[in-house]
XYZ file of C-alpha atoms in Angstrom:
223
model
C 127.431 92.156 104.445
C 128.456 94.952 102.055
C 125.463 96.042 99.942
C 125.307 98.592 97.152
C 123.349 101.814 97.769
C 120.778 100.704 95.113
C 120.030 97.514 96.878
C 119.941 99.215 100.271
C 117.360 101.752 98.935
C 115.214 98.892 97.621
C 115.404 97.079 100.977
C 114.462 100.284 102.835
C 111.483 100.716 100.595
C 110.330 97.125 101.246
C 110.789 97.605 105.029
C 108.618 100.758 104.931
C 105.818 99.108 102.897
C 103.022 97.601 104.829
C 103.242 94.424 102.796
C 107.091 94.425 102.386
C 106.821 95.118 98.580
C 110.229 96.188 97.163
C 109.102 97.971 93.983
C 106.122 98.431 91.686
C 105.393 95.612 89.162
C 106.298 97.911 86.244
C 109.809 98.398 87.686
C 110.719 94.805 88.005
C 112.229 94.357 84.506
C 114.260 97.656 84.847
C 115.558 96.628 88.281
C 115.989 92.928 87.429
C 119.821 92.826 87.845
C 119.585 94.344 91.397
C 116.582 92.097 92.322
C 118.378 88.992 91.081
C 121.420 89.830 93.235
C 119.260 90.524 96.238
C 117.447 87.265 95.748
C 120.762 85.431 95.431
C 121.754 86.873 98.773
C 118.298 85.793 100.275
C 117.449 89.453 100.974
C 114.218 89.258 99.068
C 111.790 86.651 97.676
C 109.258 86.726 94.938
C 105.542 86.089 95.502
C 105.286 86.031 91.750
C 107.267 87.415 88.847
C 106.003 90.987 89.556
C 105.907 91.075 93.321
C 109.287 90.943 95.125
C 109.144 91.344 98.929
C 111.696 91.833 101.503
C 112.775 88.845 103.782
C 113.679 88.975 107.444
C 117.278 88.564 106.376
C 116.872 91.558 104.234
C 115.397 93.552 107.095
C 118.288 92.471 109.347
C 120.788 93.534 106.711
C 119.553 97.215 106.966
C 118.741 97.092 110.681
C 115.003 97.238 110.270
C 112.605 95.369 112.476
C 111.310 91.885 111.449
C 107.965 91.576 109.754
C 106.362 90.373 112.968
C 107.735 93.253 115.073
C 106.791 95.806 112.333
C 103.266 94.447 112.207
C 102.933 94.493 115.988
C 104.142 98.112 116.048
C 101.465 99.136 113.506
C 98.870 97.285 115.550
C 99.869 99.074 118.726
C 99.921 102.528 116.959
C 96.391 101.827 115.491
C 95.008 100.972 118.951
C 96.576 103.866 120.725
C 95.691 106.473 118.004
C 91.847 105.809 118.397
C 90.290 108.460 120.592
C 88.602 107.222 123.745
C 84.805 107.458 123.703
C 83.255 110.121 125.839
C 81.655 109.875 128.302
C 83.463 106.887 129.773
C 81.270 104.195 131.465
C 82.138 105.466 134.947
C 80.970 109.040 134.033
C 77.916 108.210 131.903
C 74.683 109.102 133.642
C 72.728 106.541 131.537
C 72.605 102.912 132.520
C 72.765 99.758 130.334
C 69.017 99.471 130.796
C 68.571 102.974 129.318
C 70.537 102.023 126.214
C 68.559 98.875 125.740
C 65.420 100.881 125.980
C 66.616 103.448 123.453
C 67.452 100.629 121.099
C 64.074 98.936 121.564
C 62.286 102.319 120.810
C 64.419 102.872 117.674
C 66.062 106.011 119.094
C 69.425 107.392 117.956
C 71.384 110.407 119.129
C 71.710 113.563 117.039
C 73.596 116.841 117.534
C 71.961 120.019 116.108
C 72.140 123.746 116.486
C 69.848 125.672 118.776
C 68.096 128.385 116.738
C 66.799 131.722 117.887
C 63.150 131.491 118.986
C 60.932 134.534 119.324
C 57.970 132.626 120.889
C 56.927 133.383 124.451
C 57.592 130.574 126.941
C 57.833 127.939 124.211
C 57.206 124.266 125.195
C 59.527 122.961 122.485
C 63.081 123.757 121.342
C 63.696 125.223 117.884
C 66.639 123.567 116.228
C 68.227 123.104 112.749
C 71.382 121.849 111.024
C 72.579 125.585 111.059
C 71.385 128.853 112.512
C 69.399 129.594 109.311
C 68.298 126.251 108.048
C 64.622 124.957 108.165
C 63.618 124.595 111.778
C 62.460 121.508 113.607
C 60.766 121.748 117.015
C 61.829 119.148 119.628
C 59.683 118.379 122.614
C 58.951 115.580 125.066
C 56.710 113.858 122.585
C 59.351 113.391 119.785
C 62.763 113.584 121.562
C 64.789 113.360 124.733
C 67.338 116.134 125.304
C 70.489 114.886 126.953
C 71.859 116.898 129.933
C 75.363 117.274 128.417
C 74.150 120.076 126.147
C 72.640 122.280 128.953
C 73.779 125.882 128.709
C 75.241 125.454 125.239
C 74.081 126.848 121.822
C 73.663 123.245 120.708
C 71.195 120.536 121.341
C 72.051 116.851 121.864
C 68.921 114.794 121.703
C 67.643 111.262 121.255
C 65.090 111.046 118.411
C 63.325 108.250 116.536
C 65.207 107.198 113.474
C 62.265 108.020 111.251
C 62.184 111.551 112.451
C 65.936 112.071 111.771
C 65.464 110.683 108.264
C 62.570 113.049 107.631
C 64.232 116.180 109.035
C 67.563 115.560 107.307
C 69.552 115.499 110.577
C 72.581 113.261 110.886
C 73.670 110.866 113.472
C 77.289 111.647 112.372
C 77.571 115.356 112.871
C 80.385 117.021 110.838
C 82.658 119.802 112.163
C 81.339 123.317 112.356
C 82.024 125.485 109.290
C 85.501 127.086 109.591
C 84.454 130.049 107.691
C 81.532 130.975 109.953
C 82.408 133.905 112.155
C 79.385 133.367 114.477
C 81.130 130.480 116.332
C 83.803 131.316 118.836
C 86.680 129.027 119.764
C 84.797 128.002 122.900
C 81.729 127.196 120.797
C 83.794 125.039 118.486
C 85.372 123.169 121.442
C 81.873 122.566 122.886
C 80.672 121.271 119.589
C 83.732 118.842 119.379
C 83.020 117.542 122.942
C 79.303 117.003 122.147
C 80.249 115.141 118.959
C 82.237 112.730 120.981
C 79.228 112.174 123.243
C 76.962 111.704 120.242
C 79.232 109.089 118.751
C 79.574 107.324 122.139
C 75.812 107.217 122.742
C 75.040 105.931 119.299
C 77.720 103.246 119.651
C 76.339 102.115 122.942
C 72.826 102.002 121.607
C 73.985 99.882 118.700
C 75.740 97.493 121.070
C 73.035 97.398 123.733
C 71.872 94.050 124.817
C 74.734 92.122 123.334
C 75.876 89.398 125.584
C 79.617 89.240 126.488
C 80.959 85.853 125.265
C 81.882 83.571 128.148
C 84.348 80.800 128.258
C 83.156 77.360 127.281
C 82.522 75.169 130.336
C 84.228 71.856 130.699
C 82.200 68.533 130.253
C 79.938 67.993 133.285
C 79.822 71.633 134.404
C 76.530 72.364 132.607
C 74.606 70.113 134.981
């Protein structure tokens, strides 16, 4: 099928659009001769007067994948682009019972900065959102420090939700300030790793205790 370059460009625009839309509603009147010809050839169809979309015949005419294949490709790309949670279940030192306990106690995970502490043999850890922000002191009575942060300038800890709300800490830590010269490349890599652990722990706390759906039994198997 010989197609003009104008119709080919419209079909390519529709093939690249997530919903197959050929052009904007305000362009329909201007492009009506081309759209009418493409509709006559069954290359496009109209959802309504202002929304022409490409058909599978139109996709075939320009060598583009069908709507089903294009949607499946977007689905696969979305699934594979998501970062895997860390730690993975086989490397996580915490059990499902631990996560159920955290959820029952109202604990959530938080990543904060370990601040300089001039006290002698302190029983708590001085932390804050930054090195110079208002400090908060974490101890066994108000938090549980996770082992993943040992030996790092950061603290990954489980705290009651009410304490996080009061201190202004966040369960969704942002990236370190790019303009701060106090953090080295290794520090930033450590922060990124601990962020993934924080997200993973909070997700598993939120999903703790949820039963995995099972297949419905056949009649007579419930006895």
